[in-house]
mmCIF file of C-alpha atoms in Angstrom:
data_model
loop_
_atom_site.group_PDB
_atom_site.id
_atom_site.type_symbol
_atom_site.label_atom_id
_atom_site.label_comp_id
_atom_site.label_asym_id
_atom_site.label_seq_id
_atom_site.Cartn_x
_atom_site.Cartn_y
_atom_site.Cartn_z
ATOM 1 C CA MET U 1 -21.251 -56.079 46.796
ATOM 2 C CA ALA U 2 -20.882 -53.762 49.954
ATOM 3 C CA TYR U 3 -18.033 -51.367 49.980
ATOM 4 C CA HIS U 4 -15.591 -51.765 52.933
ATOM 5 C CA PRO U 5 -13.484 -48.639 53.475
ATOM 6 C CA PHE U 6 -10.920 -50.585 55.409
ATOM 7 C CA GLY U 7 -10.862 -53.628 53.101
ATOM 8 C CA SER U 8 -7.593 -54.548 51.410
ATOM 9 C CA PRO U 9 -5.339 -53.008 53.824
ATOM 10 C CA GLY U 10 -2.327 -54.100 51.846
ATOM 11 C CA LEU U 11 -3.278 -52.071 48.814
ATOM 12 C CA LYS U 12 -3.879 -49.021 50.976
ATOM 13 C CA ILE U 13 -0.515 -49.236 52.616
ATOM 14 C CA MET U 14 1.091 -49.610 49.260
ATOM 15 C CA ALA U 15 -0.644 -46.489 47.959
ATOM 16 C CA VAL U 16 0.429 -44.502 50.992
ATOM 17 C CA ILE U 17 4.064 -45.746 50.368
ATOM 18 C CA VAL U 18 3.948 -44.637 46.680
ATOM 19 C CA ALA U 19 2.456 -41.254 47.325
ATOM 20 C CA SER U 20 5.011 -40.511 50.113
ATOM 21 C CA ALA U 21 7.851 -41.494 47.967
ATOM 22 C CA LEU U 22 6.681 -39.245 45.149
ATOM 23 C CA TRP U 23 6.221 -36.321 47.588
ATOM 24 C CA PHE U 24 9.671 -36.739 49.087
ATOM 25 C CA THR U 25 11.107 -36.941 45.539
ATOM 26 C CA VAL U 26 9.544 -33.662 44.479
ATOM 27 C CA ALA U 27 10.022 -31.985 47.753
ATOM 28 C CA GLY U 28 13.692 -32.991 47.813
ATOM 29 C CA GLU U 29 14.315 -32.013 44.217
ATOM 30 C CA GLN U 30 16.724 -28.963 44.016
ATOM 31 C CA ASN U 31 15.686 -25.720 42.343
ATOM 32 C CA VAL U 32 17.556 -24.809 39.228
ATOM 33 C CA GLU U 33 17.861 -21.698 37.099
ATOM 34 C CA ARG U 34 17.092 -21.506 33.368
ATOM 35 C CA THR U 35 16.900 -18.740 30.820
ATOM 36 C CA LEU U 36 13.941 -18.664 28.564
ATOM 37 C CA ARG U 37 13.281 -16.524 25.386
ATOM 38 C CA VAL U 38 9.587 -15.431 25.956
ATOM 39 C CA PRO U 39 7.190 -13.172 24.113
ATOM 40 C CA LEU U 40 6.994 -9.417 24.943
ATOM 41 C CA GLU U 41 3.487 -7.863 25.181
ATOM 42 C CA PHE U 42 2.541 -4.226 25.227
ATOM 43 C CA ARG U 43 -0.477 -3.545 27.287
ATOM 44 C CA ASN U 44 -2.830 -0.455 27.775
ATOM 45 C CA LYS U 45 -1.502 1.431 24.856
ATOM 46 C CA PRO U 46 -3.377 4.756 24.478
ATOM 47 C CA ALA U 47 -5.637 4.714 21.414
ATOM 48 C CA ASN U 48 -3.993 8.033 20.171
ATOM 49 C CA LEU U 49 -0.457 6.623 20.125
ATOM 50 C CA GLU U 50 1.493 4.555 17.691
ATOM 51 C CA ILE U 51 4.707 2.457 18.093
ATOM 52 C CA LEU U 52 7.303 3.457 15.302
ATOM 53 C CA GLY U 53 9.848 1.115 13.906
ATOM 54 C CA ASP U 54 10.153 -2.627 14.771
ATOM 55 C CA PRO U 55 9.877 -3.012 18.658
ATOM 56 C CA PRO U 56 11.236 -6.238 20.176
ATOM 57 C CA THR U 57 8.877 -9.077 20.157
ATOM 58 C CA THR U 58 10.798 -11.286 22.741
ATOM 59 C CA VAL U 59 13.121 -10.889 25.724
ATOM 60 C CA ASP U 60 15.364 -13.415 27.818
ATOM 61 C CA VAL U 61 13.921 -14.284 31.154
ATOM 62 C CA ARG U 62 15.833 -16.050 33.988
ATOM 63 C CA VAL U 63 13.603 -18.206 36.012
ATOM 64 C CA LEU U 64 14.001 -20.374 39.153
ATOM 65 C CA GLY U 65 12.023 -23.566 39.844
ATOM 66 C CA SER U 66 12.339 -27.225 39.971
ATOM 67 C CA SER U 67 13.951 -29.000 37.035
ATOM 68 C CA THR U 68 10.728 -31.029 36.575
ATOM 69 C CA LEU U 69 8.496 -27.867 36.682
ATOM 70 C CA LEU U 70 10.688 -25.923 34.336
ATOM 71 C CA SER U 71 10.992 -28.697 31.810
ATOM 72 C CA ARG U 72 7.204 -28.818 31.590
ATOM 73 C CA ILE U 73 6.704 -25.147 30.727
ATOM 74 C CA ASP U 74 4.841 -24.740 27.513
ATOM 75 C CA PRO U 75 5.266 -21.846 25.025
ATOM 76 C CA GLY U 76 3.071 -18.947 26.097
ATOM 77 C CA GLU U 77 2.982 -19.825 29.828
ATOM 78 C CA VAL U 78 5.745 -17.219 30.456
ATOM 79 C CA VAL U 79 5.176 -13.638 29.037
ATOM 80 C CA ALA U 80 6.799 -10.470 29.807
ATOM 81 C CA MET U 81 4.747 -7.269 29.653
ATOM 82 C CA ILE U 82 5.261 -3.502 29.483
ATOM 83 C CA ASP U 83 2.347 -1.280 30.598
ATOM 84 C CA LEU U 84 2.045 1.714 28.209
ATOM 85 C CA GLY U 85 -0.877 3.241 29.987
ATOM 86 C CA ALA U 86 1.033 6.526 31.023
ATOM 87 C CA ALA U 87 2.983 6.711 27.790
ATOM 88 C CA ARG U 88 3.655 10.058 25.895
ATOM 89 C CA PRO U 89 4.779 10.737 22.457
ATOM 90 C CA GLY U 90 8.571 10.790 21.881
ATOM 91 C CA SER U 91 11.568 8.526 22.504
ATOM 92 C CA ARG U 92 10.742 6.656 25.769
ATOM 93 C CA LEU U 93 12.566 4.033 28.000
ATOM 94 C CA PHE U 94 10.583 1.347 29.760
ATOM 95 C CA HIS U 95 11.902 -0.822 32.509
ATOM 96 C CA LEU U 96 11.218 -4.494 32.427
ATOM 97 C CA ARG U 97 10.065 -5.642 35.907
ATOM 98 C CA THR U 98 10.136 -9.089 37.307
ATOM 99 C CA ASP U 99 6.745 -8.599 38.818
ATOM 100 C CA GLU U 100 5.344 -7.808 35.298
ATOM 101 C CA VAL U 101 6.245 -11.359 34.081
ATOM 102 C CA ARG U 102 3.558 -13.955 33.880
ATOM 103 C CA VAL U 103 4.810 -17.388 35.130
ATOM 104 C CA PRO U 104 3.285 -20.662 36.267
ATOM 105 C CA TYR U 105 2.871 -21.309 40.006
ATOM 106 C CA GLY U 106 6.098 -22.283 41.695
ATOM 107 C CA VAL U 107 8.270 -20.452 39.246
ATOM 108 C CA ASP U 108 10.134 -17.270 40.234
ATOM 109 C CA VAL U 109 11.534 -14.620 37.960
ATOM 110 C CA GLN U 110 15.118 -13.622 38.701
ATOM 111 C CA GLN U 111 16.330 -11.349 35.846
ATOM 112 C CA LEU U 112 15.089 -9.993 32.428
ATOM 113 C CA THR U 113 17.516 -9.196 29.574
ATOM 114 C CA PRO U 114 17.402 -6.380 28.352
ATOM 115 C CA ALA U 115 16.513 -4.510 31.572
ATOM 116 C CA THR U 116 14.932 -1.586 29.546
ATOM 117 C CA ILE U 117 13.196 -1.245 26.160
ATOM 118 C CA ALA U 118 13.469 1.903 24.031
ATOM 119 C CA LEU U 119 10.410 2.798 22.069
ATOM 120 C CA GLU U 120 9.562 5.699 19.582
ATOM 121 C CA LEU U 121 5.864 6.769 20.110
ATOM 122 C CA GLU U 122 4.017 9.036 17.883
ATOM 123 C CA LYS U 123 0.549 10.457 17.703
ATOM 124 C CA SER U 124 -1.938 8.570 15.546
ATOM 125 C CA ALA U 125 -3.550 10.093 12.452
ATOM 126 C CA ARG U 126 -6.235 9.186 10.248
ATOM 127 C CA ARG U 127 -6.718 10.068 6.616
ATOM 128 C CA THR U 128 -8.772 9.357 3.479
ATOM 129 C CA LEU U 129 -6.602 8.248 0.367
ATOM 130 C CA PRO U 130 -7.567 7.666 -3.117
ATOM 131 C CA ILE U 131 -7.155 4.087 -4.413
ATOM 132 C CA GLU U 132 -4.859 3.679 -7.447
ATOM 133 C CA PRO U 133 -5.269 0.131 -8.579
ATOM 134 C CA ALA U 134 -1.930 -1.781 -9.501
ATOM 135 C CA THR U 135 -1.955 -3.530 -12.947
ATOM 136 C CA GLU U 136 0.368 -6.213 -14.422
ATOM 137 C CA GLY U 137 1.102 -7.461 -17.864
ATOM 138 C CA ASP U 138 0.381 -6.070 -21.301
ATOM 139 C CA PRO U 139 -2.755 -6.416 -23.362
ATOM 140 C CA ALA U 140 -2.785 -8.288 -26.509
ATOM 141 C CA PRO U 141 -0.770 -6.810 -29.464
ATOM 142 C CA GLY U 142 -2.546 -3.819 -30.922
ATOM 143 C CA PHE U 143 -4.210 -2.826 -27.639
ATOM 144 C CA VAL U 144 -3.422 -0.719 -24.654
ATOM 145 C CA ALA U 145 -4.892 -0.332 -21.149
ATOM 146 C CA GLY U 146 -6.986 2.793 -20.850
ATOM 147 C CA LYS U 147 -8.934 4.301 -17.930
ATOM 148 C CA VAL U 148 -8.636 2.519 -14.637
ATOM 149 C CA ALA U 149 -11.542 2.904 -12.009
ATOM 150 C CA SER U 150 -11.988 1.749 -8.517
ATOM 151 C CA ASP U 151 -15.201 1.180 -6.513
ATOM 152 C CA PRO U 152 -14.880 2.445 -3.819
ATOM 153 C CA PRO U 153 -12.644 5.284 -5.098
ATOM 154 C CA SER U 154 -11.027 5.989 -1.741
ATOM 155 C CA VAL U 155 -10.328 4.256 1.734
ATOM 156 C CA ASP U 156 -9.611 5.531 5.208
ATOM 157 C CA VAL U 157 -6.156 4.756 6.731
ATOM 158 C CA ILE U 158 -4.715 5.163 10.261
ATOM 159 C CA GLY U 159 -1.248 5.158 11.588
ATOM 160 C CA PRO U 160 1.765 7.250 12.846
ATOM 161 C CA GLU U 161 1.120 10.767 11.981
ATOM 162 C CA SER U 162 4.426 11.378 10.018
ATOM 163 C CA ARG U 163 3.957 8.150 7.991
ATOM 164 C CA VAL U 164 0.316 8.852 7.240
ATOM 165 C CA LYS U 165 1.321 12.339 5.879
ATOM 166 C CA GLU U 166 3.755 10.778 3.351
ATOM 167 C CA LEU U 167 1.220 8.609 1.614
ATOM 168 C CA THR U 168 -0.549 9.964 -1.458
ATOM 169 C CA SER U 169 -2.615 6.861 -2.369
ATOM 170 C CA ALA U 170 -3.754 3.402 -1.478
ATOM 171 C CA THR U 171 -3.109 0.522 -3.694
ATOM 172 C CA THR U 172 -4.542 -2.988 -4.509
ATOM 173 C CA GLU U 173 -3.396 -6.371 -5.378
ATOM 174 C CA PRO U 174 -2.238 -6.396 -9.078
ATOM 175 C CA VAL U 175 -5.004 -6.787 -11.672
ATOM 176 C CA SER U 176 -3.747 -8.651 -14.775
ATOM 177 C CA VAL U 177 -4.346 -7.274 -18.230
ATOM 178 C CA ALA U 178 -2.069 -9.792 -19.854
ATOM 179 C CA GLY U 179 -3.177 -10.807 -23.429
ATOM 180 C CA ARG U 180 -6.692 -9.000 -22.984
ATOM 181 C CA ARG U 181 -8.531 -7.391 -25.742
ATOM 182 C CA GLU U 182 -11.706 -6.243 -23.838
ATOM 183 C CA ARG U 183 -12.548 -4.399 -20.599
ATOM 184 C CA VAL U 184 -11.310 -6.171 -17.503
ATOM 185 C CA HIS U 185 -13.252 -6.497 -14.168
ATOM 186 C CA ASP U 186 -11.780 -7.812 -10.901
ATOM 187 C CA THR U 187 -12.383 -7.587 -7.250
ATOM 188 C CA VAL U 188 -9.127 -7.297 -5.247
ATOM 189 C CA THR U 189 -7.783 -6.385 -1.688
ATOM 190 C CA VAL U 190 -6.942 -2.871 -0.914
ATOM 191 C CA GLY U 191 -3.687 -2.063 0.990
ATOM 192 C CA VAL U 192 -1.040 0.549 1.514
ATOM 193 C CA SER U 193 2.740 0.561 0.726
ATOM 194 C CA ASP U 194 3.770 1.493 4.199
ATOM 195 C CA SER U 195 3.646 -1.331 6.732
ATOM 196 C CA ALA U 196 3.308 1.218 9.534
ATOM 197 C CA VAL U 197 -0.092 2.391 8.294
ATOM 198 C CA ARG U 198 -3.207 0.211 8.104
ATOM 199 C CA LEU U 199 -6.734 0.421 6.865
ATOM 200 C CA VAL U 200 -9.380 1.567 9.408
ATOM 201 C CA GLU U 201 -11.477 -1.422 8.092
ATOM 202 C CA PRO U 202 -10.324 -4.305 5.825
ATOM 203 C CA LYS U 203 -11.465 -3.331 2.261
ATOM 204 C CA SER U 204 -11.789 -4.845 -1.252
ATOM 205 C CA ALA U 205 -12.258 -2.819 -4.390
ATOM 206 C CA ALA U 206 -14.150 -3.521 -7.591
ATOM 207 C CA VAL U 207 -11.569 -2.433 -10.434
ATOM 208 C CA THR U 208 -12.461 -1.895 -13.928
ATOM 209 C CA ILE U 209 -9.674 -1.400 -16.681
ATOM 210 C CA GLU U 210 -10.584 -0.134 -20.122
ATOM 211 C CA ILE U 211 -8.712 -2.100 -23.040
ATOM 212 C CA LEU U 212 -8.521 0.055 -26.080
ATOM 213 C CA PRO U 213 -7.059 -0.332 -29.666
ATOM 214 C CA ALA U 214 -3.594 0.925 -29.634
ATOM 215 C CA PRO U 215 -3.238 4.383 -31.293
ATOM 216 C CA VAL U 216 -1.436 4.443 -34.600
ATOM 217 C CA GLU U 217 0.471 7.338 -36.447
ATOM 218 C CA ARG U 218 0.379 8.337 -39.994
ATOM 219 C CA LEU U 219 1.972 11.084 -42.115
ATOM 220 C CA VAL U 220 -0.551 13.215 -44.136
ATOM 221 C CA ARG U 221 0.900 15.414 -46.769
ATOM 222 C CA GLY U 222 -0.618 18.346 -48.460
ATOM 223 C CA VAL U 223 -2.705 19.595 -45.521
ATOM 224 C CA PRO U 224 -4.130 23.118 -46.563
ATOM 225 C CA ILE U 225 -3.256 25.924 -43.985
ATOM 226 C CA ARG U 226 -6.063 28.342 -43.757
ATOM 227 C CA TRP U 227 -6.277 31.711 -42.065
ATOM 228 C CA ARG U 228 -8.827 32.873 -39.475
ATOM 229 C CA SER U 229 -10.026 36.144 -37.870
ATOM 230 C CA LEU U 230 -8.745 38.393 -40.509
ATOM 231 C CA ASN U 231 -9.853 41.948 -40.075
ATOM 232 C CA ALA U 232 -12.277 43.351 -42.578
ATOM 233 C CA GLY U 233 -10.965 44.996 -45.686
ATOM 234 C CA LEU U 234 -7.609 43.074 -45.585
ATOM 235 C CA THR U 235 -6.216 40.183 -47.562
ATOM 236 C CA ALA U 236 -3.720 37.629 -46.555
ATOM 237 C CA ARG U 237 -1.373 35.322 -48.211
ATOM 238 C CA VAL U 238 0.153 32.106 -46.436
ATOM 239 C CA GLU U 239 3.398 30.674 -47.434
ATOM 240 C CA PRO U 240 3.708 27.726 -47.878
ATOM 241 C CA LEU U 241 0.093 26.813 -48.525
ATOM 242 C CA THR U 242 0.256 23.327 -47.255
ATOM 243 C CA ALA U 243 1.938 21.299 -44.396
ATOM 244 C CA SER U 244 2.850 17.636 -43.665
ATOM 245 C CA VAL U 245 1.148 16.567 -40.554
ATOM 246 C CA THR U 246 1.667 13.461 -38.457
ATOM 247 C CA VAL U 247 -1.531 12.476 -36.926
ATOM 248 C CA ARG U 248 -2.137 9.869 -34.045
ATOM 249 C CA GLY U 249 -5.348 8.143 -33.017
ATOM 250 C CA ARG U 250 -7.574 5.218 -33.340
ATOM 251 C CA ARG U 251 -6.782 3.067 -36.347
ATOM 252 C CA ASP U 252 -10.184 3.418 -37.921
ATOM 253 C CA ALA U 253 -10.078 7.155 -37.705
ATOM 254 C CA ILE U 254 -6.504 7.377 -39.045
ATOM 255 C CA ASP U 255 -7.088 5.100 -41.942
ATOM 256 C CA ALA U 256 -9.989 7.278 -43.034
ATOM 257 C CA MET U 257 -7.979 10.574 -42.671
ATOM 258 C CA ARG U 258 -7.656 12.745 -45.677
ATOM 259 C CA ALA U 259 -5.646 16.095 -46.097
ATOM 260 C CA GLU U 260 -8.904 18.058 -46.263
ATOM 261 C CA THR U 261 -10.292 16.674 -43.141
ATOM 262 C CA ILE U 262 -7.493 18.118 -41.102
ATOM 263 C CA ASP U 263 -8.146 21.686 -40.080
ATOM 264 C CA ALA U 264 -4.851 23.478 -39.865
ATOM 265 C CA PHE U 265 -4.736 27.375 -39.546
ATOM 266 C CA VAL U 266 -3.047 30.402 -38.474
ATOM 267 C CA ASP U 267 -4.800 33.051 -36.280
ATOM 268 C CA LEU U 268 -4.722 36.512 -37.660
ATOM 269 C CA ALA U 269 -6.902 38.191 -34.895
ATOM 270 C CA GLY U 270 -5.850 41.781 -34.223
ATOM 271 C CA LEU U 271 -3.170 41.762 -36.891
ATOM 272 C CA GLY U 272 -2.794 44.722 -39.385
ATOM 273 C CA PRO U 273 -0.866 44.960 -42.702
ATOM 274 C CA GLY U 274 2.542 43.507 -42.519
ATOM 275 C CA GLN U 275 4.534 40.236 -42.654
ATOM 276 C CA TYR U 276 4.392 37.804 -39.713
ATOM 277 C CA ASN U 277 5.803 34.404 -38.881
ATOM 278 C CA LEU U 278 2.956 32.541 -37.222
ATOM 279 C CA ARG U 279 2.616 29.170 -35.759
ATOM 280 C CA VAL U 280 0.391 26.460 -37.451
ATOM 281 C CA GLN U 281 -2.440 25.520 -35.140
ATOM 282 C CA PHE U 282 -5.072 22.701 -35.166
ATOM 283 C CA ASP U 283 -8.502 22.354 -33.445
ATOM 284 C CA PRO U 284 -8.760 19.708 -30.903
ATOM 285 C CA THR U 285 -10.542 16.579 -31.858
ATOM 286 C CA GLU U 286 -11.595 13.319 -30.095
ATOM 287 C CA SER U 287 -10.684 10.976 -33.058
ATOM 288 C CA PHE U 288 -6.971 11.972 -33.405
ATOM 289 C CA GLY U 289 -4.276 14.204 -32.275
ATOM 290 C CA VAL U 290 -1.384 15.954 -34.007
ATOM 291 C CA SER U 291 2.110 14.683 -33.063
ATOM 292 C CA ALA U 292 4.126 16.683 -35.428
ATOM 293 C CA THR U 293 3.856 19.263 -38.365
ATOM 294 C CA GLU U 294 6.287 20.527 -40.909
ATOM 295 C CA PRO U 295 6.577 23.372 -41.164
ATOM 296 C CA THR U 296 5.571 24.583 -37.655
ATOM 297 C CA VAL U 297 5.755 28.297 -38.595
ATOM 298 C CA VAL U 298 4.565 29.828 -41.790
ATOM 299 C CA ARG U 299 5.029 33.374 -43.181
ATOM 300 C CA VAL U 300 1.994 35.418 -43.542
ATOM 301 C CA THR U 301 1.617 38.619 -45.543
ATOM 302 C CA ILE U 302 -1.423 40.919 -44.711
ATOM 303 C CA LYS U 303 -2.337 43.773 -47.087
#
């Protein structure tokens, strides 16, 4: 069927009437003012500066426009901005300007509240921190958590110079050792305790925690006290001859402990004839340690 641009004149007249009515309605609508709480954005911040504290994230903007237009504004269509391109370290004040507010066409900005924003700016600093994994829970009865290792062992952080200097380590999500009897492996997210400081790059760490038998203690009586490094031609007498020693270590090593296997001694190096009160000493060992000894000091007579 051929198209006739001037066909159905009644419909065309009706369309013109409706369009005209809408135009006059909108054109005749009065402008109104309305206050909107809108996001505040910081633009062009120098890479070597950090904002300290908790800067405001919103401001109140007084806008003017038709009631219909203002009622149709979506969140994010109106945004206030502060240009930090020329900012310097220190306590600074920035004016909020009406020409730095993004608004839809047909909307005018009348006023911003507050009119100024105070910011504390500081130089940015970067540092490498060791990772100290966090743990939670207790191993099974009779076991304890031992050495904790992280891979990688350290991480780079960045933030305000003063806050970065205060940090001594980075941390991780807690790794649970609850009820465990053997080595624990887990991969967790790395972070820092100060929210003003952040990782240069998001990192995860592989954490290994050794689970060891809990050390036990035992009192061993009659441990012989020997002397060492006596000068040639001299004799020595130790009183008393034995000590009671409390040892601590792995259960298997402590259960097998005998008085003769504990090497208690006094050091006579450089001493001549006479009487001395000397401290009882022990050689270090990997299988056990000495928690206490009685007596701690003995009398030694050298002739």
